[in-house]
């Protein structure tokens, strides 16, 4: 099959969380261009509406459902799934992108900050996935892609809270994949390094502040650790997600695809 053909995801209904962020925005556009029906969700309705308008230029408006939701809330998760199914039918694909960064070194890390990051990045994502997965089992079909991080594969200075949440996601992806494939459901993760998004820019600002250097110096120092010498663009992550959702990736199960410009090779 042609992986990025206009009909590669035809008749698939895919739910994309965190659709208002850089990676989520590009992922929605790539999937729409491959023929998927899409439910997009986030906490900012203004940004969701803007994305919806952009998606109308790619696909028919009847293929798009936009629903504001706070995934930490059980009520919102239930409403999101109900609304999506009523408009576009069975959810055959799920892309978990919603997440936050933050934290500090261990001696300064506040318990409430640790809990917040774990709640958003892991527990809320797990709960939404569990609800949709139970429906996928009944159909014996589905594909789930979790957006983890290189921080879900190795630890870095001052990153305990975020890394813990992403390690949890990576481990959960692998364990769930072993169970899910018995029901013809594939579960995988992508693990980007520095991506050209607001989250990366915030990271450079934090590094600059901690080391008392300029933003540009902090960015240059970080890029110096990447063999390719550049940030990953959001669309590159989106393309990787899209590939994992297609039938071209039928035997890719429980993998954590690194998108790091060579920053991590093991």
XYZ file of N, CA and C in Angstrom:
798
model
N 0.832 -1.199 0.000
C 0.000 0.000 0.000
C 0.868 1.252 0.000
N 0.310 2.357 -0.522
C 0.994 3.637 -0.449
C 0.665 4.249 0.909
N 1.671 4.374 1.755
C 1.454 4.739 3.160
C 0.712 6.061 3.323
N 1.079 7.079 2.565
C 0.473 8.394 2.750
C -0.522 8.731 1.647
N -1.124 7.704 1.048
C -2.137 7.908 0.033
C -3.373 8.566 0.649
N -4.181 9.201 -0.198
C -5.362 9.914 0.280
C -6.419 8.992 0.869
N -6.300 7.691 0.581
C -7.276 6.741 1.117
C -6.651 5.742 2.095
N -5.426 6.030 2.553
C -4.707 5.084 3.426
C -5.450 4.836 4.740
N -6.196 5.826 5.209
C -6.943 5.689 6.470
C -8.439 5.888 6.244
N -8.868 5.609 5.033
C -10.279 5.755 4.705
C -11.136 4.834 5.569
N -12.284 5.336 6.003
C -13.226 4.585 6.859
C -12.699 4.350 8.275
N -11.617 5.030 8.646
C -11.097 4.956 10.008
C -11.522 6.213 10.771
N -11.947 6.034 11.999
C -12.276 7.166 12.856
C -11.217 7.233 13.944
N -10.441 8.306 13.938
C -9.306 8.431 14.842
C -9.502 9.618 15.774
N -9.321 9.367 17.043
C -9.406 10.410 18.072
C -8.000 10.905 18.396
N -7.807 12.206 18.300
C -6.505 12.823 18.577
C -6.639 13.742 19.781
N -5.953 13.413 20.880
C -5.954 14.293 22.050
C -4.799 15.289 21.919
N -4.892 16.381 22.667
C -3.838 17.392 22.577
C -3.745 17.997 21.199
N -4.897 18.089 20.515
C -4.901 18.525 19.119
C -4.572 20.001 18.951
N -4.619 20.770 20.035
C -4.341 22.199 19.925
C -2.855 22.520 20.056
N -2.032 21.516 20.381
C -0.587 21.724 20.465
C 0.076 21.538 19.114
N 1.364 21.789 19.057
C 2.089 21.724 17.792
C 2.039 20.370 17.125
N 2.324 19.305 17.865
C 2.314 17.957 17.298
C 0.887 17.528 16.978
N -0.046 17.815 17.877
C -1.437 17.432 17.657
C -2.039 18.098 16.445
N -1.746 19.368 16.264
C -2.238 20.130 15.121
C -1.782 19.506 13.805
N -0.493 19.220 13.706
C 0.053 18.636 12.480
C -0.454 17.209 12.265
N -0.601 16.466 13.366
C -1.092 15.095 13.249
C -2.497 15.072 12.678
N -3.351 15.952 13.167
C -4.720 16.023 12.659
C -4.731 16.310 11.159
N -3.897 17.216 10.716
C -3.863 17.582 9.297
C -3.353 16.423 8.433
N -2.317 15.744 8.907
C -1.774 14.612 8.149
C -2.821 13.501 8.036
N -3.479 13.183 9.144
C -4.469 12.100 9.139
C -5.674 12.450 8.275
N -6.089 13.705 8.321
C -7.205 14.142 7.475
C -6.852 13.986 6.005
N -5.607 14.285 5.670
C -5.145 14.157 4.293
C -5.020 12.721 3.826
N -5.107 11.784 4.769
C -5.037 10.357 4.437
C -6.420 9.705 4.483
N -7.457 10.539 4.565
C -8.817 10.035 4.460
C -9.504 9.668 5.753
N -8.874 9.918 6.894
C -9.471 9.534 8.179
C -10.594 10.490 8.578
N -11.560 9.950 9.314
C -12.513 10.771 10.046
C -11.836 11.100 11.370
N -12.003 12.334 11.834
C -11.231 12.767 12.998
C -12.087 13.380 14.085
N -11.825 12.968 15.320
C -12.286 13.708 16.484
C -11.062 14.362 17.093
N -11.106 15.673 17.223
C -9.992 16.419 17.817
C -10.450 16.981 19.155
N -9.555 16.939 20.119
C -9.920 17.436 21.441
C -8.751 18.154 22.103
N -9.104 19.055 23.000
C -8.133 19.827 23.760
C -8.909 20.670 24.755
N -8.215 21.521 25.478
C -8.884 22.337 26.495
C -9.153 23.763 26.042
N -8.713 24.110 24.827
C -8.879 25.465 24.318
C -9.814 25.428 23.105
N -11.068 25.813 23.309
C -12.061 25.726 22.239
C -11.735 26.665 21.087
N -11.154 27.809 21.386
C -10.799 28.756 20.320
C -9.791 28.123 19.352
N -8.783 27.460 19.918
C -7.783 26.807 19.070
C -8.380 25.601 18.341
N -9.290 24.886 18.992
C -9.960 23.757 18.335
C -10.761 24.234 17.128
N -11.463 25.339 17.290
C -12.262 25.878 16.187
C -11.380 26.333 15.037
N -10.229 26.919 15.364
C -9.297 27.344 14.322
C -8.770 26.132 13.549
N -8.422 25.072 14.284
C -7.941 23.854 13.629
C -9.051 23.245 12.772
N -10.256 23.278 13.271
C -11.388 22.722 12.540
C -11.535 23.408 11.179
N -11.420 24.731 11.159
C -11.499 25.489 9.913
C -10.397 25.064 8.953
N -9.184 24.865 9.471
C -8.058 24.448 8.629
C -8.281 23.047 8.087
N -8.900 22.185 8.886
C -9.161 20.813 8.437
C -10.228 20.769 7.356
N -11.146 21.733 7.370
C -12.190 21.792 6.340
C -11.597 22.024 4.952
N -10.378 22.564 4.915
C -9.700 22.770 3.629
C -9.081 21.471 3.115
N -9.003 20.472 3.989
C -8.375 19.194 3.633
C -9.407 18.107 3.400
N -10.478 18.129 4.195
C -11.483 17.073 4.143
C -12.878 17.662 4.326
N -13.885 16.860 4.081
C -15.266 17.304 4.240
C -15.555 17.588 5.714
N -16.334 18.625 5.987
C -16.611 18.999 7.370
C -17.375 17.915 8.129
N -18.052 17.032 7.409
C -18.766 15.926 8.061
C -17.821 14.865 8.609
N -16.543 14.969 8.267
C -15.537 14.020 8.753
C -14.849 14.500 10.026
N -15.258 15.658 10.543
C -14.571 16.264 11.684
C -15.518 16.475 12.861
N -15.068 16.069 14.034
C -15.773 16.345 15.286
C -14.776 17.015 16.226
N -15.126 18.179 16.737
C -14.261 18.906 17.680
C -14.977 19.001 19.021
N -14.327 18.532 20.067
C -14.962 18.484 21.387
C -13.964 18.929 22.454
N -14.294 19.999 23.157
C -13.454 20.455 24.260
C -13.567 19.474 25.417
N -12.426 19.129 26.035
C -12.460 18.188 27.159
C -11.232 18.345 28.037
N -11.441 18.214 29.336
C -10.361 18.106 30.312
C -10.258 16.621 30.642
N -9.230 15.970 30.136
C -9.133 14.512 30.251
C -8.905 14.034 31.678
N -8.618 14.964 32.586
C -8.500 14.589 34.000
C -9.867 14.277 34.607
N -10.929 14.732 33.946
C -12.281 14.582 34.479
C -13.002 13.415 33.812
N -13.477 12.483 34.619
C -14.183 11.310 34.093
C -15.401 11.721 33.262
N -16.109 12.739 33.726
C -17.296 13.215 33.011
C -16.942 13.701 31.612
N -15.841 14.441 31.508
C -15.411 14.950 30.204
C -14.975 13.813 29.283
N -14.263 12.836 29.829
C -13.835 11.703 29.014
C -15.044 10.956 28.442
N -16.046 10.723 29.311
C -17.242 10.017 28.868
C -18.001 10.787 27.803
N -18.132 12.090 27.995
C -18.840 12.931 27.025
C -18.090 12.965 25.698
N -16.767 13.042 25.763
C -15.942 13.065 24.556
C -16.177 11.819 23.712
N -16.111 10.659 24.338
C -16.295 9.399 23.616
C -17.708 9.297 23.048
N -18.711 9.659 23.843
C -20.114 9.583 23.421
C -20.364 10.484 22.215
N -19.885 11.725 22.294
C -20.086 12.682 21.201
C -19.380 12.221 19.937
N -18.156 11.740 20.093
C -17.375 11.272 18.939
C -18.068 10.100 18.240
N -18.535 9.153 19.018
C -19.190 7.973 18.440
C -20.520 8.334 17.776
N -21.270 9.241 18.389
C -22.558 9.629 17.816
C -22.380 10.318 16.467
N -21.310 11.089 16.316
C -21.108 11.821 15.070
C -20.376 11.002 14.011
N -19.352 10.253 14.425
C -18.480 9.604 13.435
C -18.389 8.089 13.577
N -19.065 7.514 14.554
C -19.076 6.063 14.694
C -17.926 5.511 15.515
N -17.736 4.219 15.421
C -16.726 3.481 16.178
C -15.347 4.120 16.068
N -14.693 4.311 17.212
C -13.341 4.876 17.235
C -12.337 3.753 17.008
N -11.763 3.711 15.825
C -10.849 2.626 15.471
C -9.387 2.978 15.695
N -9.119 4.264 15.963
C -7.746 4.688 16.212
C -7.695 5.758 17.287
N -6.640 5.717 18.092
C -6.471 6.691 19.176
C -5.026 7.165 19.191
N -4.854 8.480 19.199
C -3.519 9.077 19.304
C -3.489 9.924 20.564
N -2.709 9.494 21.545
C -2.607 10.188 22.834
C -1.435 11.160 22.826
N -1.752 12.437 22.619
C -0.709 13.458 22.552
C -0.752 14.389 23.750
N -1.925 14.586 24.331
C -2.082 15.551 25.426
C -1.061 15.301 26.534
N -0.409 16.359 26.966
C 0.586 16.223 28.035
C 1.165 17.572 28.417
N 1.830 17.603 29.571
C 2.470 18.827 30.045
C 3.897 18.514 30.479
N 4.718 19.544 30.526
C 6.080 19.395 31.037
C 6.166 20.096 32.386
N 7.350 20.102 32.966
C 7.533 20.796 34.241
C 8.345 19.990 35.221
N 8.418 20.492 36.452
C 9.193 19.803 37.474
C 10.478 20.534 37.789
N 11.335 19.865 38.560
C 12.589 20.470 38.996
C 13.524 19.349 39.435
N 14.669 19.715 40.015
C 15.542 18.699 40.588
C 14.842 18.095 41.806
N 15.237 16.907 42.176
C 14.510 16.144 43.195
C 14.372 16.902 44.512
N 15.427 17.574 44.935
C 15.370 18.234 46.250
C 14.409 19.419 46.253
N 14.082 19.950 45.079
C 13.184 21.104 44.982
C 11.787 20.721 44.484
N 11.623 19.507 44.046
C 10.365 19.081 43.426
C 9.224 19.051 44.441
N 8.149 19.727 44.111
C 6.985 19.765 44.986
C 6.061 18.590 44.687
N 5.498 18.033 45.747
C 4.624 16.866 45.590
C 3.442 17.173 44.676
N 2.865 18.365 44.814
C 1.702 18.704 43.990
C 2.059 18.801 42.512
N 3.303 19.252 42.214
C 3.746 19.325 40.818
C 3.937 17.922 40.244
N 4.519 17.046 41.058
C 4.721 15.663 40.629
C 3.371 15.002 40.336
N 2.420 15.201 41.242
C 1.099 14.593 41.071
C 0.396 15.129 39.830
N 0.493 16.434 39.585
C -0.166 17.041 38.432
C 0.365 16.470 37.127
N 1.688 16.350 37.038
C 2.294 15.830 35.810
C 1.914 14.370 35.587
N 1.904 13.574 36.650
C 1.512 12.176 36.521
C 0.030 12.050 36.163
N -0.799 12.910 36.737
C -2.239 12.871 36.455
C -2.511 13.136 34.979
N -1.901 14.191 34.452
C -2.157 14.587 33.062
C -1.490 13.625 32.078
N -0.200 13.367 32.282
C 0.570 12.616 31.293
C 0.323 11.120 31.317
N -0.073 10.599 32.479
C -0.256 9.149 32.551
C -1.672 8.729 32.930
N -2.141 9.098 34.113
C -3.416 8.563 34.599
C -4.598 8.950 33.710
N -4.692 10.213 33.305
C -5.803 10.647 32.457
C -5.754 9.948 31.098
N -4.549 9.849 30.550
C -4.373 9.175 29.262
C -4.736 7.702 29.369
N -4.291 7.076 30.438
C -4.610 5.655 30.652
C -6.122 5.447 30.740
N -6.806 6.289 31.503
C -8.244 6.127 31.715
C -9.026 6.294 30.423
N -8.667 7.302 29.612
C -9.332 7.484 28.323
C -9.083 6.278 27.425
N -7.838 5.838 27.383
C -7.485 4.703 26.532
C -8.220 3.441 26.956
N -8.294 3.203 28.238
C -8.967 2.008 28.739
C -10.422 1.964 28.263
N -11.110 3.107 28.341
C -12.510 3.164 27.930
C -12.673 2.873 26.440
N -11.787 3.414 25.626
C -11.872 3.193 24.179
C -11.409 1.786 23.817
N -10.395 1.309 24.504
C -9.854 -0.037 24.264
C -10.911 -1.113 24.494
N -11.720 -0.937 25.524
C -12.773 -1.914 25.808
C -13.751 -2.028 24.648
N -13.987 -0.935 23.950
C -14.859 -0.948 22.778
C -14.138 -1.574 21.575
N -12.838 -1.324 21.471
C -12.059 -1.928 20.393
C -12.041 -3.451 20.505
N -11.949 -3.945 21.744
C -11.916 -5.394 21.970
C -13.163 -6.058 21.387
N -14.313 -5.410 21.559
C -15.564 -5.969 21.050
C -15.561 -6.087 19.526
N -14.851 -5.180 18.861
C -14.756 -5.179 17.397
C -13.561 -5.975 16.897
N -12.655 -6.336 17.821
C -11.430 -7.050 17.454
C -10.624 -6.263 16.414
N -10.520 -4.972 16.629
C -9.721 -4.139 15.721
C -9.397 -2.816 16.390
N -8.290 -2.220 15.962
C -7.925 -0.902 16.477
C -6.422 -0.685 16.470
N -6.048 0.573 16.582
C -4.634 0.934 16.673
C -4.500 2.142 17.594
N -3.526 2.073 18.499
C -3.301 3.130 19.479
C -1.840 3.574 19.396
N -1.634 4.872 19.332
C -0.277 5.423 19.345
C -0.170 6.413 20.496
N 0.743 6.152 21.401
C 1.005 7.038 22.532
C 2.218 7.910 22.226
N 2.091 9.195 22.467
C 3.242 10.080 22.288
C 3.968 10.180 23.618
N 5.077 9.444 23.700
C 5.925 9.476 24.884
C 7.032 10.495 24.625
N 8.266 10.141 24.871
C 9.363 11.101 24.737
C 10.685 10.356 24.903
N 11.763 10.987 24.453
C 13.073 10.438 24.800
C 13.224 10.402 26.318
N 12.486 11.288 26.996
C 12.504 11.298 28.467
C 11.789 10.092 29.044
N 11.134 9.320 28.202
C 10.548 8.057 28.630
C 11.477 6.892 28.395
N 12.711 7.213 27.958
C 13.716 6.176 27.681
C 14.998 6.392 28.461
N 15.239 7.638 28.869
C 16.432 7.927 29.664
C 16.219 9.198 30.468
N 16.850 9.231 31.632
C 16.675 10.370 32.518
C 17.652 11.489 32.206
N 17.256 12.713 32.551
C 18.130 13.868 32.385
C 18.012 14.769 33.619
N 18.940 15.651 33.781
C 19.015 16.513 34.961
C 17.756 17.370 35.105
N 17.206 17.405 36.313
C 16.069 18.258 36.610
C 14.769 17.836 35.956
N 14.674 16.566 35.587
C 13.538 16.119 34.769
C 12.808 14.926 35.387
N 12.946 14.734 36.687
C 12.413 13.535 37.334
C 10.911 13.360 37.143
N 10.145 14.430 37.326
C 8.685 14.325 37.246
C 8.229 13.986 35.838
N 8.701 14.739 34.865
C 8.295 14.507 33.469
C 8.775 13.141 32.994
N 10.033 12.804 33.307
C 10.577 11.508 32.894
C 9.794 10.359 33.519
N 9.421 10.498 34.778
C 8.647 9.447 35.444
C 7.330 9.210 34.722
N 6.660 10.300 34.317
C 5.375 10.162 33.624
C 5.545 9.512 32.263
N 6.639 9.826 31.578
C 6.855 9.273 30.247
C 7.413 7.848 30.299
N 8.213 7.535 31.326
C 8.631 6.145 31.525
C 7.398 5.282 31.789
N 6.454 5.825 32.569
C 5.203 5.109 32.839
C 4.461 4.834 31.541
N 4.410 5.832 30.663
C 3.709 5.656 29.394
C 4.400 4.629 28.509
N 5.725 4.665 28.463
C 6.465 3.713 27.635
C 6.280 2.285 28.143
N 6.380 2.091 29.461
C 6.195 0.757 30.030
C 4.787 0.246 29.841
N 3.818 1.133 30.024
C 2.416 0.769 29.822
C 2.170 0.389 28.366
N 2.749 1.139 27.440
C 2.605 0.837 26.010
C 3.050 -0.580 25.711
N 4.199 -0.965 26.236
C 4.741 -2.293 25.951
C 3.880 -3.395 26.560
N 3.467 -3.215 27.810
C 2.655 -4.230 28.471
C 1.285 -4.363 27.822
N 0.662 -3.232 27.522
C -0.648 -3.262 26.890
C -0.577 -3.885 25.504
N 0.514 -3.608 24.792
C 0.669 -4.132 23.433
C 0.626 -5.656 23.415
N 1.244 -6.271 24.413
C 1.260 -7.735 24.494
C -0.161 -8.282 24.667
N -0.957 -7.593 25.453
C -2.342 -8.015 25.679
C -3.217 -7.697 24.463
N -3.067 -6.487 23.932
C -3.972 -5.998 22.896
C -3.846 -6.747 21.576
N -2.653 -7.175 21.235
C -2.465 -7.824 19.934
C -3.257 -9.131 19.852
N -3.584 -9.696 20.999
C -4.429 -10.895 21.015
C -5.838 -10.589 20.516
N -6.192 -9.297 20.517
C -7.507 -8.859 20.037
C -7.379 -8.113 18.707
N -6.253 -8.281 18.037
C -5.996 -7.622 16.755
C -5.926 -6.103 16.893
N -5.456 -5.657 18.058
C -5.294 -4.226 18.329
C -3.811 -3.943 18.549
N -3.276 -2.989 17.812
C -1.854 -2.673 17.924
C -1.649 -1.437 18.794
N -0.659 -1.506 19.666
C -0.313 -0.380 20.539
C 1.174 -0.091 20.391
N 1.498 1.158 20.078
C 2.885 1.580 19.926
C 3.064 2.981 20.498
N 4.302 3.404 20.584
C 4.600 4.760 21.054
C 5.611 5.415 20.124
N 5.573 6.723 20.078
C 6.655 7.490 19.453
C 7.327 8.284 20.559
N 8.635 8.412 20.453
C 9.423 9.067 21.504
C 10.267 10.184 20.895
N 9.681 11.364 20.727
C 10.448 12.477 20.146
C 11.434 13.061 21.145
N 12.489 13.632 20.601
C 13.395 14.437 21.409
C 12.924 15.880 21.346
N 13.841 16.811 21.106
C 13.451 18.208 20.987
C 12.633 18.418 19.712
N 11.397 18.889 19.876
C 10.525 19.195 18.742
C 10.292 20.701 18.725
N 10.195 21.266 17.548
C 10.039 22.710 17.391
C 8.628 23.152 17.797
N 8.380 23.113 19.104
C 7.088 23.480 19.668
C 7.309 24.389 20.876
N 6.205 24.850 21.438
C 6.278 25.715 22.620
C 6.947 24.994 23.785
N 6.716 23.689 23.919
C 7.306 22.938 25.013
C 8.834 22.958 24.945
N 9.389 22.796 23.752
C 10.845 22.841 23.594
C 11.382 24.234 23.885
N 10.673 25.235 23.407
C 11.113 26.615 23.650
C 11.102 26.931 25.145
N 10.087 26.439 25.836
C 10.050 26.621 27.284
C 11.222 25.925 27.962
N 11.595 24.770 27.416
C 12.726 24.029 27.950
C 14.033 24.790 27.794
N 14.205 25.431 26.643
C 15.412 26.223 26.413
C 15.448 27.429 27.360
N 14.290 28.035 27.575
C 14.216 29.180 28.492
C 14.582 28.765 29.913
N 14.087 27.602 30.327
C 14.386 27.099 31.670
C 15.876 26.799 31.817
N 16.458 26.220 30.769
C 17.890 25.906 30.791
C 18.713 27.185 30.854
N 18.304 28.180 30.088
C 19.012 29.463 30.078
C 18.980 30.108 31.454
N 17.817 30.040 32.093
C 17.659 30.626 33.427
C 18.509 29.889 34.463
N 18.487 28.563 34.415
C 19.234 27.766 35.387
C 20.744 27.931 35.246
N 21.195 28.136 34.005
C 22.645 28.230 33.761
C 23.119 29.670 33.612
N 22.163 30.611 33.733
C 22.482 32.034 33.627
C 23.159 32.350 32.293
N 22.560 31.842 31.231
C 23.050 32.110 29.874
C 21.864 32.590 29.043
N 22.135 33.030 27.828
C 21.055 33.527 26.976
C 20.242 32.363 26.395
N 19.044 32.697 25.915
C 18.176 31.685 25.286
C 18.892 31.040 24.101
N 19.521 31.875 23.260
C 20.201 31.360 22.067
C 21.369 30.440 22.449
N 22.074 30.797 23.521
C 23.178 29.953 23.979
C 22.649 28.608 24.474
N 21.543 28.650 25.194
C 20.946 27.417 25.715
C 20.469 26.527 24.573
N 19.853 27.137 23.575
C 19.376 26.387 22.413
C 20.548 25.772 21.641
N 21.585 26.570 21.422
C 22.763 26.091 20.695
C 23.429 24.932 21.431
N 23.502 25.047 22.749
C 24.099 23.987 23.567
C 23.294 22.700 23.442
N 21.975 22.815 23.463
C 21.105 21.642 23.359
C 21.209 21.008 21.978
N 21.187 21.826 20.932
C 21.285 21.302 19.570
C 22.642 20.657 19.324
N 23.637 21.093 20.072
C 24.976 20.519 19.931
C 25.054 19.061 20.349
N 24.067 18.593 21.094
C 24.052 17.183 21.525
C 23.355 16.290 20.502
N 22.783 16.893 19.457
C 22.021 16.134 18.449
C 22.856 15.967 17.191
N 23.141 14.742 16.785
C 23.953 14.534 15.583
C 23.437 15.251 14.341
N 22.126 15.325 14.173
C 21.572 15.999 12.995
C 21.688 17.518 13.105
N 21.892 18.000 14.333
C 22.097 19.429 14.555
C 20.859 20.292 14.450
N 19.681 19.678 14.511
C 18.462 20.478 14.382
C 17.317 19.900 15.194
N 16.294 20.728 15.392
C 15.072 20.281 16.040
C 14.257 19.415 15.079
N 13.476 18.514 15.623
C 12.500 17.775 14.841
C 11.296 18.683 14.614
N 10.772 18.683 13.400
C 9.577 19.465 13.112
C 8.330 18.666 13.495
N 7.273 19.333 13.974
C 6.060 18.624 14.378
C 5.504 17.696 13.311
N 5.593 18.094 12.050
C 5.041 17.262 10.979
C 5.815 15.944 10.841
N 7.078 15.939 11.235
C 7.856 14.703 11.171
C 7.355 13.700 12.199
N 6.969 14.196 13.367
C 6.369 13.331 14.382
C 5.006 12.860 13.895
N 4.243 13.771 13.301
C 2.915 13.437 12.773
C 3.001 12.340 11.721
N 3.984 12.426 10.851
C 4.151 11.402 9.816
C 4.448 10.031 10.416
N 5.235 10.011 11.479
C 5.561 8.749 12.148
C 4.321 8.148 12.801
N 3.516 8.991 13.419
C 2.267 8.546 14.034
C 1.348 7.967 12.965
N 1.214 8.694 11.864
C 0.334 8.261 10.778
C 0.756 6.898 10.237
N 2.050 6.712 10.045
C 2.555 5.422 9.562
C 2.146 4.285 10.493
N 2.295 4.498 11.786
C 1.970 3.449 12.756
C 0.485 3.122 12.779
N -0.355 4.038 12.317
C -1.794 3.797 12.278
C -2.238 3.027 11.036
N -1.374 2.962 10.025
C -1.764 2.335 8.767
C -1.494 0.827 8.770
N -2.062 0.157 7.773
C -1.855 -1.278 7.609
C -0.419 -1.605 7.199
N 0.339 -0.590 6.789
C 1.743 -0.810 6.449
C 2.554 -1.187 7.685
N 2.006 -0.901 8.870
C 2.704 -1.180 10.129
C 2.049 -2.341 10.880
N 1.435 -3.252 10.150
C 0.640 -4.325 10.754
C 1.387 -5.163 11.780
N 2.673 -5.370 11.587
C 3.418 -6.223 12.514
C 4.368 -5.429 13.401
N 4.097 -4.153 13.551
C 4.850 -3.324 14.499
C 4.015 -3.240 15.768
N 4.498 -3.866 16.819
C 3.721 -4.045 18.047
C 4.578 -3.709 19.270
N 4.118 -2.798 20.095
C 4.809 -2.478 21.342
C 6.120 -1.757 21.176
N 6.305 -1.097 20.055
C 7.565 -0.401 19.807
C 7.540 1.019 20.349
N 8.731 1.550 20.608
C 8.904 2.942 21.018
C 9.818 3.586 19.982
N 9.199 4.232 18.998
C 9.937 4.788 17.871
C 10.623 6.087 18.270
N 11.937 6.091 18.245
C 12.720 7.272 18.613
C 12.803 8.227 17.428
N 12.502 9.491 17.683
C 12.598 10.533 16.655
C 13.494 11.608 17.244
N 14.810 11.401 17.107
C 15.735 12.197 17.908
C 16.889 12.817 17.147
N 16.898 12.702 15.827
C 18.029 13.227 15.077
C 19.330 12.529 15.431
N 19.196 11.300 15.934
C 20.384 10.517 16.311
C 20.825 10.739 17.744
N 20.050 11.471 18.515
C 20.435 11.795 19.896
C 20.474 10.559 20.791
N 19.594 9.614 20.511
C 19.580 8.349 21.252
C 19.579 7.222 20.224
N 20.572 6.351 20.293
C 20.691 5.292 19.283
C 20.604 3.911 19.861
N 20.165 3.773 21.091
C 20.100 2.441 21.686
C 18.698 2.175 22.212
